[in-house]
Coordinates of C-alpha atoms and ligand atoms in Angstrom, one line a residue:
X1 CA 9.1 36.5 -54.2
X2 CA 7.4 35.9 -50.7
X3 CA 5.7 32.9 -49.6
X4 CA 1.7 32.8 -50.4
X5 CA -0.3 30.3 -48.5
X6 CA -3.7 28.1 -49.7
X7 CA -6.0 27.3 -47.3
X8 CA -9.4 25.6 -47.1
X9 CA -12.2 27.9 -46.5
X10 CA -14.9 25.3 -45.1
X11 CA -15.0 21.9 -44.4
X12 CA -12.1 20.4 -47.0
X13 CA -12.2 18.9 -50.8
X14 CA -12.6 22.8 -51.7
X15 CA -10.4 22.1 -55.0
X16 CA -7.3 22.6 -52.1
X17 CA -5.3 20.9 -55.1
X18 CA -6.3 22.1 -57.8
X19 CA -5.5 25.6 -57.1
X20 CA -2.4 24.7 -55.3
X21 CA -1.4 23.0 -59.3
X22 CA -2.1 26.1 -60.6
X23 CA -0.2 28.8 -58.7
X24 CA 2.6 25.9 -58.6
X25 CA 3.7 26.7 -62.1
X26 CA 5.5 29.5 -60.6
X27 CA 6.4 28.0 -57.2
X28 CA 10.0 26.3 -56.7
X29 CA 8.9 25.1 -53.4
X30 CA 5.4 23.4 -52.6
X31 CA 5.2 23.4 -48.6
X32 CA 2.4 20.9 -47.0
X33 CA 2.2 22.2 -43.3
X34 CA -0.2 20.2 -41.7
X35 CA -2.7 17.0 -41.4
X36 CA -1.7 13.5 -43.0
X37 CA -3.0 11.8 -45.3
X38 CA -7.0 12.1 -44.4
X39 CA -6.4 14.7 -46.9
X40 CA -7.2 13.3 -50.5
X41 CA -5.9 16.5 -53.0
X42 CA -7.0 15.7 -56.5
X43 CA -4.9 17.1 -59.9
X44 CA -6.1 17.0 -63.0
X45 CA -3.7 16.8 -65.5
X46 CA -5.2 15.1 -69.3
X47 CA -5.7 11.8 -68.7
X48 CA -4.1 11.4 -65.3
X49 CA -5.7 12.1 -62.3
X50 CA -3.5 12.7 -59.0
X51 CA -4.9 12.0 -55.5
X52 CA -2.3 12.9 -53.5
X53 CA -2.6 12.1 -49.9
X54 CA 0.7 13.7 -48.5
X55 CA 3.4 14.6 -51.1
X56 CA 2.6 18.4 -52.1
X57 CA 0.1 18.2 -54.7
X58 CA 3.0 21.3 -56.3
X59 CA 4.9 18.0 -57.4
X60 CA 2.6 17.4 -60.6
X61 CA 4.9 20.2 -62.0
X62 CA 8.2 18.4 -62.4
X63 CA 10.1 22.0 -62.0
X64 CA 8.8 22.1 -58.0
X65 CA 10.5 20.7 -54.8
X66 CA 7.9 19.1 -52.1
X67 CA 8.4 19.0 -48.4
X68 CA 6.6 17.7 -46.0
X69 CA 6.7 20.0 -42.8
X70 CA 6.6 19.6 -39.2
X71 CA 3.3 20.2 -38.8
X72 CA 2.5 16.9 -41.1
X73 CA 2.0 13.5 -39.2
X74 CA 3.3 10.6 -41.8
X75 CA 2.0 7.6 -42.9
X76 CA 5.3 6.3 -44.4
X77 CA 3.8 3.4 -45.8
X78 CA 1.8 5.9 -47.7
X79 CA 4.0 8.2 -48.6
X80 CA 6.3 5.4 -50.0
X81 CA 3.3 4.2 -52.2
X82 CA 2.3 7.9 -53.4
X83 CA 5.9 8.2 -54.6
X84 CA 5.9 5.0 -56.6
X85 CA 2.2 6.2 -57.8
X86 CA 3.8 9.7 -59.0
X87 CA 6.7 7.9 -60.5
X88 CA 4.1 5.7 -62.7
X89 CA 2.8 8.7 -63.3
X90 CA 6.2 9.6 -65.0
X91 CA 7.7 12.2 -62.7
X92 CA 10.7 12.0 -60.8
X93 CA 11.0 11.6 -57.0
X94 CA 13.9 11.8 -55.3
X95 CA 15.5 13.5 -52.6
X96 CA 16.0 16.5 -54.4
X97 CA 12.5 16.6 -55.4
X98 CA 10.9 15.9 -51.9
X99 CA 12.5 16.5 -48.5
X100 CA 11.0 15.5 -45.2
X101 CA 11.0 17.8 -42.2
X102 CA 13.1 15.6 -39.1
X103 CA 10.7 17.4 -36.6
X104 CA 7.5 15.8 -38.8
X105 CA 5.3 13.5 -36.5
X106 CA 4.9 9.7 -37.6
X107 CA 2.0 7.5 -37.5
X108 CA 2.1 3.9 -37.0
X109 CA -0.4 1.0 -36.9
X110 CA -0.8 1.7 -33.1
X111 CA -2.5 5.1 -34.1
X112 CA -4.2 3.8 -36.7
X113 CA -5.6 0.8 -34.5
X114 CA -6.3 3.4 -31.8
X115 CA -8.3 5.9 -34.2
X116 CA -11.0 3.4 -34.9
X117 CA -11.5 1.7 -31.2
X118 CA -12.2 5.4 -30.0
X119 CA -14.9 5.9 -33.2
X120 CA -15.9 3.0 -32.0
X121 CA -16.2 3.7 -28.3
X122 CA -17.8 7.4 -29.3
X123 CA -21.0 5.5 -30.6
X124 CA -23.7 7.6 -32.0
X125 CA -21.2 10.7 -31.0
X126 CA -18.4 9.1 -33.4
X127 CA -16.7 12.6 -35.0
X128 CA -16.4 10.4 -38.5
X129 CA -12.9 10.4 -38.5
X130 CA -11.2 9.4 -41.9
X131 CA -9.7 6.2 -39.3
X132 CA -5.9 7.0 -40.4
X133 CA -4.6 7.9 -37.0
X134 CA -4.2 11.5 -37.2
X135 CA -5.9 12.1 -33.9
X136 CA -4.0 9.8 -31.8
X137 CA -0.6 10.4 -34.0
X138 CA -1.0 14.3 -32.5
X139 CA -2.0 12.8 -29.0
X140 CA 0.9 11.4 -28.7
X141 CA 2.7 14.7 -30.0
X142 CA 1.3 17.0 -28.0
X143 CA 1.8 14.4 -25.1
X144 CA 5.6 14.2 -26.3
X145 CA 6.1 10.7 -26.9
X146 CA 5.4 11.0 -30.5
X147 CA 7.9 9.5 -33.6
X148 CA 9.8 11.8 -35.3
X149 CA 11.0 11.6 -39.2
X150 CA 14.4 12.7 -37.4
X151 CA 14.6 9.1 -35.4
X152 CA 14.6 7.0 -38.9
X153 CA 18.5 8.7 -38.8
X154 CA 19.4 6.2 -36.2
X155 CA 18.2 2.1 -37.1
X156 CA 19.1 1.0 -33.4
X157 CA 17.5 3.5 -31.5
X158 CA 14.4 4.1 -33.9
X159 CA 13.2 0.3 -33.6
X160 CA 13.7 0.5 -29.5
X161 CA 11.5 3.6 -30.0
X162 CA 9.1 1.7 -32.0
X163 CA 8.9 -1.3 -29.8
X164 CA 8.3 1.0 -26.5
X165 CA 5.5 2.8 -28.6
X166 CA 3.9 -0.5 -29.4
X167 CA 4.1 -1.7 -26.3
X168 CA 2.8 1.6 -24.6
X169 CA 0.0 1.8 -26.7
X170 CA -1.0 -2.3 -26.0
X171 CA -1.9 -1.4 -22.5
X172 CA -4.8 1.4 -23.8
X173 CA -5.6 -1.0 -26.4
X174 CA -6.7 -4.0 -24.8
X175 CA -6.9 -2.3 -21.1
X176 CA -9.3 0.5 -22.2
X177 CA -10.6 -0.4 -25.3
X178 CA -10.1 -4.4 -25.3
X179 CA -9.1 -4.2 -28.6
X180 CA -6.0 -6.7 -29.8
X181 CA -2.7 -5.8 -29.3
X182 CA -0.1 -5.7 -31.6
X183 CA 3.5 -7.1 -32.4
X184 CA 6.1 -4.9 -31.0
X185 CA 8.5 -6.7 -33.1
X186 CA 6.7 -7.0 -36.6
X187 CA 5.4 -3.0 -36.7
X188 CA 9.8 -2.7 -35.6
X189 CA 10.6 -4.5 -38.4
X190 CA 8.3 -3.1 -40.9
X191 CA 8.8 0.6 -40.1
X192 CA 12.9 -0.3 -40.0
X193 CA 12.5 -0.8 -43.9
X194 CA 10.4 2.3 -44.2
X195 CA 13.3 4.1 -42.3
X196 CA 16.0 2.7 -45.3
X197 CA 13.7 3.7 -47.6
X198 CA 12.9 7.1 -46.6
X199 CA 16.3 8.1 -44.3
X200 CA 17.7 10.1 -47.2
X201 CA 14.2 12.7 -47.7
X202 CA 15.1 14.1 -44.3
X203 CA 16.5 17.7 -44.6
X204 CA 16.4 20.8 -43.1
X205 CA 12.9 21.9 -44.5
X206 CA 12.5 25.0 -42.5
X207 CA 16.0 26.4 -43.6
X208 CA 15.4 25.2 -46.9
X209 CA 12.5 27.6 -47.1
X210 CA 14.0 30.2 -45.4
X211 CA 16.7 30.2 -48.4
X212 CA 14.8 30.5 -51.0
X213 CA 12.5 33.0 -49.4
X214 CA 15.9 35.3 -48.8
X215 CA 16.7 34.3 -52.1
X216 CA 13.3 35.9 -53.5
X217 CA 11.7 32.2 -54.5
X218 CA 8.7 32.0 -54.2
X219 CA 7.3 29.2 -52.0
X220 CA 3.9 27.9 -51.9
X221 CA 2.2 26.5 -48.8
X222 CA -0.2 24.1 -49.2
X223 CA -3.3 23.7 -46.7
X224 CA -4.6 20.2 -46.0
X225 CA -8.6 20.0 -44.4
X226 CA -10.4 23.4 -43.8
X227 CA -10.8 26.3 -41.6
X228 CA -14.2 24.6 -39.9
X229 CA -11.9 21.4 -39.4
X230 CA -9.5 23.3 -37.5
X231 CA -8.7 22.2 -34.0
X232 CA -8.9 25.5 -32.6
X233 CA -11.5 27.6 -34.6
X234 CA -13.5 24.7 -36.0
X235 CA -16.9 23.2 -35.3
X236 CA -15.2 21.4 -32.3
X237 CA -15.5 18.5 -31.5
X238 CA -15.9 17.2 -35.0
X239 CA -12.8 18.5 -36.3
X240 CA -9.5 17.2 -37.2
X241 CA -6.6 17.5 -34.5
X242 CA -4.8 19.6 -36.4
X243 CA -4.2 23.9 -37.1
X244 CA -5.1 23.9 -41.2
X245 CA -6.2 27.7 -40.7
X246 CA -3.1 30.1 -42.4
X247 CA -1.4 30.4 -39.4
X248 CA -0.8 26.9 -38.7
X249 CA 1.3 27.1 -41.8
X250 CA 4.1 29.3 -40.2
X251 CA 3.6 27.1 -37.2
X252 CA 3.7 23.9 -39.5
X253 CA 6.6 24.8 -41.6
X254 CA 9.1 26.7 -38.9
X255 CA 8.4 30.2 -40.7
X256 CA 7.8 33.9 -39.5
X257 CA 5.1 35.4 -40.5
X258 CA 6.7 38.8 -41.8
X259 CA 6.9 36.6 -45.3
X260 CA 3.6 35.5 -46.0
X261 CA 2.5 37.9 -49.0
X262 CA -1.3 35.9 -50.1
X263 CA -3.3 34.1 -48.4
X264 CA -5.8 32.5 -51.1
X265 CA -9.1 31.5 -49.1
X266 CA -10.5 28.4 -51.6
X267 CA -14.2 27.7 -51.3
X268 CA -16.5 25.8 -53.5
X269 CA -19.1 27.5 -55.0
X270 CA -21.6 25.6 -52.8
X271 CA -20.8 23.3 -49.2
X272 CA -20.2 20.3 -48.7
X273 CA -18.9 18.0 -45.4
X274 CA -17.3 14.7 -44.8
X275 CA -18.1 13.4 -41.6
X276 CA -20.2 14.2 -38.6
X277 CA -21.1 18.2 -37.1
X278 CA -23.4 21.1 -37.9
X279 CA -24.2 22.1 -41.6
X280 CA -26.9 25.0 -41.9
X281 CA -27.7 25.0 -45.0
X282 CA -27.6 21.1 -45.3
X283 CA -29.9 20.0 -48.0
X284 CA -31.5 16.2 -48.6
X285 CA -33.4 14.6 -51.5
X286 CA -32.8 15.6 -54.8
X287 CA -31.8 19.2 -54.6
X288 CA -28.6 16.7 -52.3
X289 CA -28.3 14.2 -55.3
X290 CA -28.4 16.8 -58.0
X291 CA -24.9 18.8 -56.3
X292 CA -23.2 15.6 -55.4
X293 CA -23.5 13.9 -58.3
X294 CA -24.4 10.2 -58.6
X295 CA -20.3 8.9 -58.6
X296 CA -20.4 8.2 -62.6
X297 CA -17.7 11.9 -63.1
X298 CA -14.5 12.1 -60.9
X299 CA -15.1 15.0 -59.3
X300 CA -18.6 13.9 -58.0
X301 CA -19.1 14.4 -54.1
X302 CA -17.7 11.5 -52.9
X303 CA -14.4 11.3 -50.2
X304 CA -11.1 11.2 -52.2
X305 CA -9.6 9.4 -48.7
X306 CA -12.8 7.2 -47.9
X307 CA -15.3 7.5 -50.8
X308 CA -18.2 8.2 -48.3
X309 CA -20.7 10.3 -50.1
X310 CA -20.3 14.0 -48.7
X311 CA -23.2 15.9 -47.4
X312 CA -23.7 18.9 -49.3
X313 CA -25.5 22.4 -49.1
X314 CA -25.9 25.6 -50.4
X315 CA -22.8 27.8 -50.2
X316 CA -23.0 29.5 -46.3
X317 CA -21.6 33.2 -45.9
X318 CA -21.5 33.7 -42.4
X319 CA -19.0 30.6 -42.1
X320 CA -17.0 31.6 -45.0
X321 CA -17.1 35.5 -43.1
X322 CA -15.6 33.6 -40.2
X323 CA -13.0 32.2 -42.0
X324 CA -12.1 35.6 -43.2
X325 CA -11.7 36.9 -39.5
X326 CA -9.4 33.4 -39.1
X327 CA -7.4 34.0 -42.1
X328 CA -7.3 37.2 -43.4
X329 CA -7.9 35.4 -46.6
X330 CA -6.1 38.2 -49.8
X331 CA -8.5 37.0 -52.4
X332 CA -11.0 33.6 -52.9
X333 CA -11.1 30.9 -55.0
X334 CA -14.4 29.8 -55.9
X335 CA -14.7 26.2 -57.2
X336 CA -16.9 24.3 -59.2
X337 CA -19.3 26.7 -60.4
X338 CA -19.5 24.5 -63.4
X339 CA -21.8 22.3 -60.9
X340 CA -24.6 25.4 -60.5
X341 CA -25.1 25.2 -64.5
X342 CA -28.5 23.9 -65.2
X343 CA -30.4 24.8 -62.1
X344 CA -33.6 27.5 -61.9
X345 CA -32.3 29.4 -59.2
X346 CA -29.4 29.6 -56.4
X347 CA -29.5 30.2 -52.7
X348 CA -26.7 32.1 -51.1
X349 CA -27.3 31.7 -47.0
X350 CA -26.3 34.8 -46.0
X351 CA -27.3 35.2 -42.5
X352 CA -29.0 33.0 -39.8
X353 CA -32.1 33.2 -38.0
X354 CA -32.9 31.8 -34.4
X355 CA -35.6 33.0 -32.0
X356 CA -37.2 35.7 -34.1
X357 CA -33.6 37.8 -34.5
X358 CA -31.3 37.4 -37.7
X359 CA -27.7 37.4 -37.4
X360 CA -25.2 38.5 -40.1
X361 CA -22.6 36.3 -38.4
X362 CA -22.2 34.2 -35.4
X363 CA -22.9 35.6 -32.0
X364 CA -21.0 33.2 -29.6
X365 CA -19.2 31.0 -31.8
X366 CA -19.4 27.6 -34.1
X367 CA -20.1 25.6 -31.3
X368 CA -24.4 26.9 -31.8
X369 CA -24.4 26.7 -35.5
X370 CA -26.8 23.8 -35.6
X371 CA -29.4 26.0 -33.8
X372 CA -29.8 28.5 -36.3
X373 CA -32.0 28.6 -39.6
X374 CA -30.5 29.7 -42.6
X375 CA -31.6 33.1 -44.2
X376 CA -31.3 32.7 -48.2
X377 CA -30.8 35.4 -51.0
X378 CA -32.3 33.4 -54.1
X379 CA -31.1 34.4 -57.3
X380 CA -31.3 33.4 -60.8
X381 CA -29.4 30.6 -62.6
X382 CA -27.8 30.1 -65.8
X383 CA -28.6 27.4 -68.4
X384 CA -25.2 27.5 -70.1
X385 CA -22.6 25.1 -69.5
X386 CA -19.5 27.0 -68.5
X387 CA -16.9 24.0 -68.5
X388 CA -15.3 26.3 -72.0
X389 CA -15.5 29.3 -70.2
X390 CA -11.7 31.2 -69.8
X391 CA -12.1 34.5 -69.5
X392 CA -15.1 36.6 -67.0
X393 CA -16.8 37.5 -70.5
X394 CA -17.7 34.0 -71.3
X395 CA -19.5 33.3 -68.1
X396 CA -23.4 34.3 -68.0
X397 CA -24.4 37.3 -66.4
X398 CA -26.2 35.2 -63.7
X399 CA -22.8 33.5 -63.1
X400 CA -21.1 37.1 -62.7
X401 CA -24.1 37.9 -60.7
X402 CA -23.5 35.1 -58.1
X403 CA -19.7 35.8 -57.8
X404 CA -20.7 39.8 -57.5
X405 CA -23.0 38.5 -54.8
X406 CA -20.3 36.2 -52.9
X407 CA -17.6 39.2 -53.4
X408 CA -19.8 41.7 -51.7
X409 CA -21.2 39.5 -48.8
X410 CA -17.6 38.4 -48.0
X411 CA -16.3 41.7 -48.7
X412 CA -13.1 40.6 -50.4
X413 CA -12.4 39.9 -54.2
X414 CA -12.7 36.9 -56.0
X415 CA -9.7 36.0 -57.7
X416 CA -10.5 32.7 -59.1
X417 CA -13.1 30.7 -60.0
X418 CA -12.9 27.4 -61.9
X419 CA -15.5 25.7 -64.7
X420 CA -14.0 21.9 -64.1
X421 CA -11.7 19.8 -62.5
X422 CA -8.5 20.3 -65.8
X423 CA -5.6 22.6 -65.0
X424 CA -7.1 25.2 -67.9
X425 CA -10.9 25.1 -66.8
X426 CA -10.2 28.2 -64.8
X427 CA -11.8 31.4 -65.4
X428 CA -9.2 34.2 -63.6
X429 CA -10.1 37.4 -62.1
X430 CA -6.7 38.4 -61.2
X431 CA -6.6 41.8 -63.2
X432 CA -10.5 42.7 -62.7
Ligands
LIG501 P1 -9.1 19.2 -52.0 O1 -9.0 18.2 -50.9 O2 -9.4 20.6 -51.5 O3 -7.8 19.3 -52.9 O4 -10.3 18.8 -53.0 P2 -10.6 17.3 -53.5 O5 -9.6 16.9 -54.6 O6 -10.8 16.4 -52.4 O7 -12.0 17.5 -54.1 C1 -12.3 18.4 -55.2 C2 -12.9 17.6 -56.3 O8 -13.5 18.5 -57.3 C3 -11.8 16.8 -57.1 O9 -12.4 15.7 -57.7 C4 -11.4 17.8 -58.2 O10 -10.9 17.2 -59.4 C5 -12.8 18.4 -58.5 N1 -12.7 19.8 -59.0 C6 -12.0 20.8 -58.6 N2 -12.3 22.0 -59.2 C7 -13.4 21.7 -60.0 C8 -14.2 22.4 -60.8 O11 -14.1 23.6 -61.0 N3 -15.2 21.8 -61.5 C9 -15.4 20.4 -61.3 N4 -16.4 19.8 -62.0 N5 -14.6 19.7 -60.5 C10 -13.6 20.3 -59.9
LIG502 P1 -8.7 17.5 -47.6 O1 -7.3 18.0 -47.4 C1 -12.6 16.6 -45.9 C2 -12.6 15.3 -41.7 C3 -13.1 13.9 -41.5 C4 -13.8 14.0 -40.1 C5 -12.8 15.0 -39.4 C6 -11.8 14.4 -38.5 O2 -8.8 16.5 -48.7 O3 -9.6 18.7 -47.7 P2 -9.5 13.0 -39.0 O4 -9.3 11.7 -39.8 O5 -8.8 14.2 -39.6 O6 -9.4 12.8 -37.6 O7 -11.1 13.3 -39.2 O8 -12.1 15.7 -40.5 N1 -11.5 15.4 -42.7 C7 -11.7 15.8 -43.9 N2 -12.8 16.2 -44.6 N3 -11.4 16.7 -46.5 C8 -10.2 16.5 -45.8 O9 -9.0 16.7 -46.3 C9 -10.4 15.9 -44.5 N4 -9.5 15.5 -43.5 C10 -10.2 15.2 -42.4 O10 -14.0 13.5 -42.5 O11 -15.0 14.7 -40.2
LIG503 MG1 -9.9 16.4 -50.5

């Protein structure tokens, strides 16, 4: 079996996790291939709720192996505190349950420290980063000074490494930023420990994949953030630094793309955003409080990484067209429908209007989206709650009508589409 790849279709927290869970059962390798942990990917399994920040949220199935690929920058400090949290959560990890690519970036304390003094310097333009790092942690990739996983192989030469970072990174610190320095020797000493600790994840991930692709596995590659976060085809400048679109994962795992077989496109059945940039169809007062939720369920609107309430809107199909065009998604996965239950009526943007004209998609780009109005289909809602519903009979014909609605607009089919947050609360579509 080839390798399928799950991807974010908008701005992240789609139910990235959930689905990931789900098509896991049949996975033997769960492949993270980009961001670090920003990304908060909740499972639902019973009682326990996962939020995995960087271990494969595939690992809630004790069958799976994890890896972490290149194109994932690592917090080890949280990585080495996820693994504890999954083993309270009685699974095993262990290096033949989780391997770590050596060409993975690292982040430190420096690029933590650097993350927010550049928020901070942005002001009123601040991008609302998730203040991990991740920006500067690429920076200094792409600038080719980064810390890779590899370098934890050698204890003498890793804390030199570490002590030149450190003491880099103090002259942009307090030179450009006047922000404090930090202790060349202390961050040495603590990411030495992290290095015993984690030494013996490191493997070959990309040949690891490559085996069991040639050996008709099949492998599972699991998308962090979302297409409009992308560094390339997102709303730039508020965007993550990373490539979360599909083909960042062949990029962020060290795989041709002759093996990718599906590319599941997972969107929420409505939008929502973390952080700062355009939203269309944006909504405020209670129409806002009534889709994200006041905080009193789990899955209410509210960051998994940061817990700042996350704006939300009415589901937009001229973005999630464009995130066709970027990912040449197979099928969708539509999450969260169980959240539309209850209300009057539903609007579907499905155009925008500036100037007089009406566009079915974007003439120029994202970069404009914030001057367009949105142009609505309204169409009836349901009473019913669907949270029992398994099979496309049990959902109300104004349900079917909505998904009907979103196939035909997006022109692709909808494969998925769960009813809550538990591994059964999913409603599939496959054979339809
Ligand atoms: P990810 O980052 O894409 O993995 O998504 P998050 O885990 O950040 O956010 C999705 C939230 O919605 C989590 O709390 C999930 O448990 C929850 N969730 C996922 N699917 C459903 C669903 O169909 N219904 C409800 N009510 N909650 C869901
Ligand atoms: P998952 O994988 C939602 C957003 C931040 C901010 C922007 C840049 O759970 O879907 P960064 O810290 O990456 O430099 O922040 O990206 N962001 C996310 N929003 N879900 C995520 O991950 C996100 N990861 C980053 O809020 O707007
Ligand atoms: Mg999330």
């Amino acid at each position: 079996m080839p390798l399928d790849i799950v991807v974010g279709a908008q701005w992240g927290d789609e139910g990235k996790g959930r689905m990931v869970d789900l098509f896991a059962e049949k996975a033997s390798i769960v492949a993270r291939y980009s961001g670090g942990d920003n990304a908060g990917h909740t499972v639902t399994v019973g009682e326990k709720i996962f939020k995995l920040h960087l271990v494969p949220s595939g690992l809630a199935r004790p069958h799976t192996v994890g890896i972490l690929g290149n194109g994932v920058v690592i917090n080890p400090n949280t990585l080495l505190k996820e693994m504890n949290m999954l083993r309270d959560g009685g699974l095993e990890i262990n290096p033949s349950r989780l391997v770590i690519s050596p060409n993975a970036h690292l982040i430190t304390p420096v690029h933590r420290a650097l993350d927010a003094a550049q928020e901070a310097q942005r002001g009123k333009d601040q991008i609302g980063t998730t203040l991990r790092g991740i920006g500067p942690a690429y920076m200094d990739k792409s600038a080719r000074r980064g810390l890779r996983a590899v370098e934890m192989l050698d204890e003498e030469a890793f804390a030199d490494a570490i002590q030149m970072h450190v003491n880099f990174a103090n002259k942009e610190l307090t030179g450009v930023y006047g922000a404090e320095p930090l202790d060349p020797d202390m961050v040495a000493a603590e990411y030495l420990e992290y290095a015993r600790k984690l030494k013996a994840y490191i493997g070959d991930a990309s040949g690891m994949i490559e085996r069991a692709l040639q050996d008709r596995q099949y492998v599972l590659a699991e998308g962090a953030q979302g297409t409009l976060l992308d560094l390339d085809q997102g709303t730039y400048p508020f965007v993550t630094s990373s490539n979360p679109t599909a083909p960042g994962a062949l990029v962020g795992l060290g795989v041709g793309p002759a093996w990718v077989h599906e590319i599941v496109g997972v969107t929420k059945a409505f939008q929502t955003r973390v952080g700062e940039g355009g939203f269309p169809t944006e909504l405020s007062g209670e129409m806002a409080t009534r889709l994200r939720g006041t905080g009193a369920n789990p899955w209410d609107e509210y960051g998994t990484t940061t817990g700042r309430p996350r704006r939300v809107g009415w589901l937009d199909m001229v973005l999630l067209r464009y995130a066709m065009r970027v990912n040449t998604f197979t099928a969708l996965a539509l999450t969260k429908l169980d959240i539309l239950s209850g209300l009057p009526t539903i609007k579907l943007c499905v155009g925008y209007r500036r100037d007089g004209k009406t566009f079915a998609d974007l003439p120029l780009g994202l970069h404009e989206i914030d001057t367009f109005t949105p142009v609505y289909d309204e169409m009836p809602g349901w009473e019913e709650d669907i949270q029992s519903a398994r099979t496309p009979d049990d959902l109300p014909p104004q349900a079917l009508a909505y998904i009907r609605a979103i196939e035909k607009s997006a022109g692709i089919h909808v494969g998925w589409v769960s009813v809550g947050p538990e591994r059964d609360q999913m409603v599939s579509f496959a054979d339809a």
